[in-house]
Amino acid sequence: MNIELSVVIPVYNEEQGLAALFARLYPALDRLDIAYEIVFVNDGSRDGSAAVLREQFQRRPDVTRVILFNGNFGQHMAIMAGFEQLRGRRVVTLDADLQNPPEEIGRLLAKMDEGHDYVGTIRRMRRDSAFRRIAGKSMNLVRERITRIRMTDQGCMLRAYSREIVEAINSCREINTYIPALAYTFAQYPVEIEVEHEERAAGESKYSLYQLIRLNFDLMTAFSLVPLQMYSLAGMLISLMSILFVGFLAVRRLLIGPEAEGVFTLFGIVFFLLGIALFGIGLLGEYVGRISQQVRERPRYLIQAVLERQDAAPALLRPAPAANEAESGAA
Ligand code: UDP
Ligand code: MG
């Protein structure tokens, strides 16, 4: 049987919200009247999410598959694992918290029928805190400037990709990445549509401020060297200025004599330069750290188990995940 649509959903501590998700997601997909599958990836939840997913698998084994990680590897790694296991011709990603209404999936697919291989989304009336909205907007601006990625709303995960794009993503061995942006770089006919956005059905956001900052660093460093280049340009400019300044002081000393005033102005300048230097070292660290993670070539994630129907053909060709953990991550 050819599966038309694979829906990939990362799940991390979403126990309370999952029932509501199932209640809307399955009817919405049944209504589309196509062969579909839903791939849940449990990203090492510490609550009962895994048990809830297993129950749901038993209820709808025909269309449900569950990948269980044995640790928390992050939302984007969870989606990656889903991408590597799915079988559908088209792929939609979705959050588990019902902030992306499953009823919109049909509209994404209709847009793909028009020949687009990537359907991005813009959240109409975004239901997040003002801080998240403003921070999101400003990160968007920076990203537009330093990468060639054009996304009106980078934060919304409700997106549709063609299988070709997903295969291209699968062939990337990136560890710190941002899937919508990575997919965009492979897209030939991307398009964006507006979708609804709702408040979280239950539970709370899994991203702290710290994690949001790290995620945005991933987005910048994985797709652009501009931050580093800007830094070296600034370094050049500053050294040029200091050469001029030293020249000026030398001439002044010869003509007017030594000077002792203005010491604190000098302090001010020194602290400013120190600040830039420290920022630059940190920025270098962001890149170097990612390089070192990448060269270690550890498996990006470890799968503990996959729940799927036994007659699922591609699964039989694959080595058992538990026996071959390192491979399932690095393959
Ligand atoms: N998520 C995940 N692993 C994580 C953090 C989040 O799989 O380490 C999942 C989470 O279960 C949800 C989605 O990623 O399905 C988006 O998370 P969340 O709603 O907390 O993010 P926000 O909407 O606040 O950006
Ligand atoms: Mg959310």
Tab-separated table of C-alpha atoms and ligand atoms in Angstrom:
chain	number	residue	atom	x	y	z
A	1	MET	CA	0.000	0.000	0.000
A	2	ASN	CA	1.329	3.418	-0.881
A	3	ILE	CA	1.156	5.866	1.951
A	4	GLU	CA	0.249	9.357	0.796
A	5	LEU	CA	0.956	11.256	3.967
A	6	SER	CA	3.238	10.865	6.968
A	7	VAL	CA	2.654	13.113	9.955
A	8	VAL	CA	5.647	13.449	12.297
A	9	ILE	CA	5.054	14.604	15.862
A	10	PRO	CA	7.784	15.050	18.494
A	11	VAL	CA	6.546	14.431	22.014
A	12	TYR	CA	8.259	15.559	25.176
A	13	ASN	CA	6.354	15.490	28.470
A	14	GLU	CA	2.984	16.011	26.809
A	15	GLU	CA	1.022	13.413	28.794
A	16	GLN	CA	-1.822	15.770	29.667
A	17	GLY	CA	-2.350	17.074	26.185
A	18	LEU	CA	-2.054	13.910	24.116
A	19	ALA	CA	-5.662	12.729	24.499
A	20	ALA	CA	-6.938	16.041	23.140
A	21	LEU	CA	-4.451	15.781	20.278
A	22	PHE	CA	-5.611	12.281	19.323
A	23	ALA	CA	-9.245	13.377	19.507
A	24	ARG	CA	-8.679	16.010	16.835
A	25	LEU	CA	-5.803	14.642	14.787
A	26	TYR	CA	-7.197	11.234	13.836
A	27	PRO	CA	-10.643	12.473	12.712
A	28	ALA	CA	-9.007	15.300	10.770
A	29	LEU	CA	-6.778	12.848	8.908
A	30	ASP	CA	-9.539	10.256	8.415
A	31	ARG	CA	-11.589	12.993	6.761
A	32	LEU	CA	-8.864	13.571	4.173
A	33	ASP	CA	-9.611	10.082	2.881
A	34	ILE	CA	-6.041	9.182	1.933
A	35	ALA	CA	-3.653	6.507	3.163
A	36	TYR	CA	-1.731	8.107	6.018
A	37	GLU	CA	0.509	7.260	8.927
A	38	ILE	CA	1.315	9.155	12.098
A	39	VAL	CA	4.837	8.834	13.467
A	40	PHE	CA	5.114	9.872	17.094
A	41	VAL	CA	8.616	10.297	18.438
A	42	ASN	CA	8.867	10.239	22.204
A	43	ASP	CA	11.879	12.366	23.023
A	44	GLY	CA	12.685	10.726	26.355
A	45	SER	CA	9.667	12.111	28.195
A	46	ARG	CA	9.888	11.821	31.947
A	47	ASP	CA	6.123	11.678	32.432
A	48	GLY	CA	3.692	9.040	31.179
A	49	SER	CA	3.764	10.128	27.529
A	50	ALA	CA	5.342	6.872	26.359
A	51	ALA	CA	2.564	4.817	27.948
A	52	VAL	CA	-0.124	7.051	26.443
A	53	LEU	CA	1.481	6.667	23.022
A	54	ARG	CA	1.670	2.894	23.402
A	55	GLU	CA	-2.025	2.757	24.251
A	56	GLN	CA	-2.842	4.860	21.217
A	57	PHE	CA	-0.702	2.558	19.077
A	58	GLN	CA	-2.762	-0.386	20.279
A	59	ARG	CA	-5.959	1.490	19.478
A	60	ARG	CA	-4.961	2.460	15.918
A	61	PRO	CA	-2.064	0.183	14.882
A	62	ASP	CA	-3.066	0.566	11.234
A	63	VAL	CA	-1.944	4.199	11.028
A	64	THR	CA	0.169	4.756	14.144
A	65	ARG	CA	3.874	4.238	14.666
A	66	VAL	CA	5.789	5.193	17.767
A	67	ILE	CA	9.534	5.719	18.059
A	68	LEU	CA	10.827	5.760	21.604
A	69	PHE	CA	14.121	7.533	22.297
A	70	ASN	CA	16.105	6.493	25.319
A	71	GLY	CA	16.936	10.056	26.266
A	72	ASN	CA	16.073	13.662	25.499
A	73	PHE	CA	17.771	14.584	22.240
A	74	GLY	CA	15.704	17.632	21.373
A	75	GLN	CA	12.748	18.451	19.185
A	76	HIS	CA	14.704	18.598	15.934
A	77	MET	CA	16.462	15.288	16.490
A	78	ALA	CA	13.069	13.739	17.221
A	79	ILE	CA	11.763	15.017	13.902
A	80	MET	CA	14.920	13.712	12.187
A	81	ALA	CA	14.272	10.239	13.590
A	82	GLY	CA	10.709	10.429	12.313
A	83	PHE	CA	12.000	11.481	8.886
A	84	GLU	CA	14.325	8.502	8.720
A	85	GLN	CA	11.550	6.046	9.529
A	86	LEU	CA	8.592	7.390	7.606
A	87	ARG	CA	7.163	5.959	4.406
A	88	GLY	CA	4.774	8.565	3.066
A	89	ARG	CA	5.012	10.450	-0.208
A	90	ARG	CA	4.415	13.713	1.602
A	91	VAL	CA	5.386	14.736	5.084
A	92	VAL	CA	3.778	17.108	7.561
A	93	THR	CA	5.381	18.061	10.877
A	94	LEU	CA	3.266	19.160	13.795
A	95	ASP	CA	3.704	19.990	17.479
A	96	ALA	CA	2.063	17.751	20.042
A	97	ASP	CA	0.620	20.589	22.081
A	98	LEU	CA	-2.245	21.440	19.674
A	99	GLN	CA	-0.858	24.910	19.027
A	100	ASN	CA	-0.960	23.901	15.357
A	101	PRO	CA	-4.525	22.859	14.514
A	102	PRO	CA	-4.492	19.444	12.772
A	103	GLU	CA	-7.483	20.590	10.701
A	104	GLU	CA	-5.089	22.759	8.671
A	105	ILE	CA	-3.212	19.757	7.266
A	106	GLY	CA	-5.671	19.452	4.395
A	107	ARG	CA	-4.900	23.010	3.319
A	108	LEU	CA	-1.164	22.334	3.359
A	109	LEU	CA	-1.674	19.315	1.111
A	110	ALA	CA	-3.915	21.281	-1.244
A	111	LYS	CA	-1.084	23.768	-1.619
A	112	MET	CA	1.297	20.931	-2.448
A	113	ASP	CA	-1.105	19.769	-5.146
A	114	GLU	CA	-0.401	23.090	-6.840
A	115	GLY	CA	3.180	21.937	-7.341
A	116	HIS	CA	4.995	23.229	-4.279
A	117	ASP	CA	7.525	21.011	-2.576
A	118	TYR	CA	7.662	23.011	0.656
A	119	VAL	CA	4.720	24.653	2.369
A	120	GLY	CA	5.727	26.938	5.194
A	121	THR	CA	3.287	28.637	7.505
A	122	ILE	CA	2.636	31.986	9.079
A	123	ARG	CA	0.733	32.010	12.314
A	124	ARG	CA	-2.360	34.153	12.134
A	125	MET	CA	-2.870	35.808	15.560
A	126	ARG	CA	0.008	34.154	17.315
A	127	ARG	CA	-1.032	32.949	20.784
A	128	ASP	CA	2.205	33.209	22.669
A	129	SER	CA	3.507	35.591	25.286
A	130	ALA	CA	4.452	39.100	24.127
A	131	PHE	CA	8.064	38.349	24.950
A	132	ARG	CA	8.107	35.288	22.689
A	133	ARG	CA	6.493	37.275	19.878
A	134	ILE	CA	8.950	40.177	20.079
A	135	ALA	CA	11.987	37.924	20.500
A	136	GLY	CA	10.796	35.842	17.561
A	137	LYS	CA	10.350	38.897	15.351
A	138	SER	CA	13.802	40.260	16.069
A	139	MET	CA	15.526	36.893	15.541
A	140	ASN	CA	13.650	36.668	12.279
A	141	LEU	CA	15.103	40.006	11.189
A	142	VAL	CA	18.654	38.960	12.035
A	143	ARG	CA	18.243	35.656	10.235
A	144	GLU	CA	16.848	37.346	7.102
A	145	ARG	CA	19.960	39.487	7.045
A	146	ILE	CA	22.615	36.835	7.462
A	147	THR	CA	21.196	33.764	5.717
A	148	ARG	CA	19.495	33.302	2.392
A	149	ILE	CA	16.561	31.719	4.117
A	150	ARG	CA	13.308	33.607	3.648
A	151	MET	CA	10.694	32.672	6.187
A	152	THR	CA	8.088	35.057	7.472
A	153	ASP	CA	7.550	33.049	10.629
A	154	GLN	CA	10.387	30.765	11.582
A	155	GLY	CA	8.833	29.411	14.740
A	156	CYS	CA	5.839	27.482	13.436
A	157	MET	CA	6.478	23.773	13.000
A	158	LEU	CA	3.256	23.000	11.143
A	159	ARG	CA	4.818	22.532	7.709
A	160	ALA	CA	4.610	20.217	4.726
A	161	TYR	CA	7.555	18.792	2.816
A	162	SER	CA	7.849	16.585	-0.228
A	163	ARG	CA	9.541	13.226	0.221
A	164	GLU	CA	12.484	14.436	-1.890
A	165	ILE	CA	13.212	17.218	0.573
A	166	VAL	CA	12.949	14.824	3.481
A	167	GLU	CA	15.407	12.452	1.791
A	168	ALA	CA	17.799	15.351	1.276
A	169	ILE	CA	17.512	16.222	4.961
A	170	ASN	CA	18.143	12.583	5.849
A	171	SER	CA	21.378	12.632	3.925
A	172	CYS	CA	22.629	15.530	6.074
A	173	ARG	CA	24.422	14.382	9.147
A	174	GLU	CA	23.882	17.604	11.063
A	175	ILE	CA	23.564	17.558	14.805
A	176	ASN	CA	22.658	21.130	15.635
A	177	THR	CA	20.112	22.059	13.080
A	178	TYR	CA	16.778	23.687	12.534
A	179	ILE	CA	14.590	21.589	10.311
A	180	PRO	CA	12.345	24.219	8.652
A	181	ALA	CA	15.450	26.179	7.639
A	182	LEU	CA	17.324	23.097	6.439
A	183	ALA	CA	14.308	22.032	4.411
A	184	TYR	CA	14.012	25.494	2.935
A	185	THR	CA	17.566	25.319	1.586
A	186	PHE	CA	16.560	22.229	-0.417
A	187	ALA	CA	13.192	23.505	-1.592
A	188	GLN	CA	12.679	24.478	-5.207
A	189	TYR	CA	9.148	25.830	-5.071
A	190	PRO	CA	8.595	26.964	-1.502
A	191	VAL	CA	5.425	28.767	-0.540
A	192	GLU	CA	3.889	30.054	2.686
A	193	ILE	CA	0.309	30.068	3.840
A	194	GLU	CA	-1.414	31.474	6.905
A	195	VAL	CA	-2.586	29.042	9.552
A	196	GLU	CA	-4.411	29.362	12.828
A	197	HIS	CA	-2.486	29.268	16.070
A	198	GLU	CA	-3.948	28.231	19.374
A	199	GLU	CA	-2.914	28.301	22.962
A	200	ARG	CA	-1.261	25.247	24.350
A	201	ALA	CA	-3.939	22.641	25.125
A	202	ALA	CA	-2.178	21.501	28.308
A	203	GLY	CA	1.197	21.522	29.998
A	204	GLU	CA	3.764	24.228	29.493
A	205	SER	CA	6.320	25.256	26.903
A	206	LYS	CA	9.330	22.946	26.834
A	207	TYR	CA	11.651	25.798	25.935
A	208	SER	CA	13.249	27.935	28.602
A	209	LEU	CA	14.830	31.254	27.686
A	210	TYR	CA	18.216	29.555	27.719
A	211	GLN	CA	17.109	26.847	25.307
A	212	LEU	CA	15.525	29.415	23.007
A	213	ILE	CA	18.811	31.300	22.831
A	214	ARG	CA	20.657	28.081	22.049
A	215	LEU	CA	18.149	27.169	19.381
A	216	ASN	CA	18.631	30.528	17.712
A	217	PHE	CA	22.386	30.092	17.839
A	218	ASP	CA	21.836	26.792	16.010
A	219	LEU	CA	19.791	28.604	13.426
A	220	MET	CA	22.504	31.214	12.883
A	221	THR	CA	25.615	29.038	13.030
A	222	ALA	CA	24.204	26.174	10.989
A	223	PHE	CA	23.272	28.367	8.065
A	224	SER	CA	25.661	31.289	8.049
A	225	LEU	CA	29.244	32.329	8.660
A	226	VAL	CA	28.260	35.990	8.620
A	227	PRO	CA	28.524	36.423	12.413
A	228	LEU	CA	32.163	35.298	12.281
A	229	GLN	CA	32.899	37.413	9.234
A	230	MET	CA	31.285	40.477	10.756
A	231	TYR	CA	33.495	39.927	13.738
A	232	SER	CA	36.710	39.836	11.751
A	233	LEU	CA	35.606	42.896	9.773
A	234	ALA	CA	34.954	44.734	13.037
A	235	GLY	CA	38.396	43.610	14.219
A	236	MET	CA	39.992	45.063	11.118
A	237	LEU	CA	38.144	48.338	11.507
A	238	ILE	CA	39.108	48.651	15.152
A	239	SER	CA	42.786	47.924	14.533
A	240	LEU	CA	42.820	50.468	11.748
A	241	MET	CA	41.315	53.047	14.099
A	242	SER	CA	43.804	52.249	16.849
A	243	ILE	CA	46.739	52.646	14.468
A	244	LEU	CA	45.434	56.096	13.588
A	245	PHE	CA	44.953	56.856	17.270
A	246	VAL	CA	48.483	55.774	18.197
A	247	GLY	CA	49.837	57.889	15.339
A	248	PHE	CA	47.859	60.829	16.588
A	249	LEU	CA	49.197	60.370	20.154
A	250	ALA	CA	52.782	60.130	18.897
A	251	VAL	CA	52.502	63.325	16.900
A	252	ARG	CA	50.768	65.058	19.774
A	253	ARG	CA	53.506	64.025	22.178
A	254	LEU	CA	56.193	65.408	19.897
A	255	LEU	CA	54.382	68.699	19.340
A	256	ILE	CA	52.614	69.383	22.669
A	257	GLY	CA	54.352	67.025	25.113
A	258	PRO	CA	53.107	64.098	27.279
A	259	GLU	CA	49.507	64.013	28.512
A	260	ALA	CA	48.018	62.420	31.627
A	261	GLU	CA	44.416	63.517	31.373
A	262	GLY	CA	41.775	61.540	29.631
A	263	VAL	CA	42.847	58.355	31.400
A	264	PHE	CA	39.283	57.328	32.079
A	265	THR	CA	38.234	57.906	28.505
A	266	LEU	CA	40.982	55.497	27.653
A	267	PHE	CA	39.589	53.058	30.236
A	268	GLY	CA	36.221	53.393	28.612
A	269	ILE	CA	37.641	52.555	25.216
A	270	VAL	CA	39.593	49.617	26.626
A	271	PHE	CA	36.540	48.132	28.315
A	272	PHE	CA	34.542	48.527	25.159
A	273	LEU	CA	37.193	46.687	23.177
A	274	LEU	CA	37.455	44.012	25.856
A	275	GLY	CA	33.720	43.491	25.623
A	276	ILE	CA	33.969	42.992	21.884
A	277	ALA	CA	36.902	40.627	22.336
A	278	LEU	CA	35.023	38.515	24.876
A	279	PHE	CA	31.936	38.401	22.688
A	280	GLY	CA	34.113	37.286	19.811
A	281	ILE	CA	35.682	34.492	21.816
A	282	GLY	CA	32.215	33.346	22.815
A	283	LEU	CA	31.048	33.469	19.230
A	284	LEU	CA	34.048	31.433	18.107
A	285	GLY	CA	33.177	28.982	20.847
A	286	GLU	CA	29.663	28.566	19.466
A	287	TYR	CA	31.074	27.473	16.131
A	288	VAL	CA	33.975	25.434	17.506
A	289	GLY	CA	31.711	23.617	19.958
A	290	ARG	CA	29.418	22.576	17.134
A	291	ILE	CA	32.363	21.458	15.031
A	292	SER	CA	33.668	19.308	17.860
A	293	GLN	CA	30.249	17.712	18.334
A	294	GLN	CA	30.052	17.011	14.646
A	295	VAL	CA	33.517	15.449	14.272
A	296	ARG	CA	32.946	13.056	17.145
A	297	GLU	CA	30.332	11.391	14.960
A	298	ARG	CA	28.447	9.983	17.857
A	299	PRO	CA	24.973	8.735	17.029
A	300	ARG	CA	22.682	11.724	16.962
A	301	TYR	CA	20.041	9.914	18.934
A	302	LEU	CA	19.415	6.473	20.347
A	303	ILE	CA	16.239	4.605	19.682
A	304	GLN	CA	15.043	2.344	22.445
A	305	ALA	CA	12.167	0.761	20.580
A	306	VAL	CA	9.874	1.261	17.626
A	307	LEU	CA	6.225	0.326	17.897
A	308	GLU	CA	4.745	-0.543	14.535
A	309	ARG	CA	2.689	-3.248	12.916
A	310	GLN	CA	4.729	-6.299	12.075
A	311	ASP	CA	3.638	-6.418	8.428
A	312	ALA	CA	5.236	-3.040	7.863
A	313	ALA	CA	7.653	-4.059	5.118
A	314	PRO	CA	10.477	-1.492	5.333
A	315	ALA	CA	10.803	-2.185	9.029
A	316	LEU	CA	11.649	-5.832	8.359
A	317	LEU	CA	14.564	-4.832	6.189
A	318	ARG	CA	15.988	-2.740	8.946
A	319	PRO	CA	18.206	-4.186	11.705
A	320	ALA	CA	16.530	-4.386	15.078
A	321	PRO	CA	17.092	-0.979	16.685
A	322	ALA	CA	17.961	-2.327	20.111
A	323	ALA	CA	20.636	-4.695	18.817
A	324	ASN	CA	22.226	-2.069	16.686
A	325	GLU	CA	21.749	1.172	18.477
A	326	ALA	CA	24.813	2.976	17.260
A	327	GLU	CA	23.874	2.238	13.686
A	328	SER	CA	20.305	3.350	13.974
A	329	GLY	CA	21.557	6.706	15.069
A	330	ALA	CA	24.484	7.191	12.769
A	331	ALA	CA	23.263	5.348	9.685
B	1	UDP	N1	9.734	18.860	22.172
B	1	UDP	C1	10.564	17.734	22.054
B	1	UDP	N2	11.772	17.732	22.726
B	1	UDP	C2	12.196	18.783	23.475
B	1	UDP	C3	11.364	19.933	23.548
B	1	UDP	C4	10.147	19.931	22.888
B	1	UDP	O1	10.227	16.770	21.386
B	1	UDP	O2	13.288	18.709	24.041
B	1	UDP	C5	8.430	18.859	21.457
B	1	UDP	C6	7.223	19.170	22.317
B	1	UDP	O3	6.686	18.005	22.872
B	1	UDP	C7	6.275	19.799	21.308
B	1	UDP	C8	7.205	20.499	20.351
B	1	UDP	O4	8.483	19.902	20.513
B	1	UDP	O5	5.563	18.821	20.576
B	1	UDP	C9	7.273	21.990	20.589
B	1	UDP	O6	7.558	22.262	21.935
B	1	UDP	P1	6.840	23.448	22.730
B	1	UDP	O7	5.391	23.476	22.411
B	1	UDP	O8	7.201	23.320	24.170
B	1	UDP	O9	7.555	24.709	22.102
B	1	UDP	P2	6.919	26.167	21.895
B	1	UDP	O10	5.560	25.987	21.278
B	1	UDP	O11	6.855	26.772	23.252
B	1	UDP	O12	7.894	26.823	20.971
B	2	MG	MG	4.124	24.800	21.508
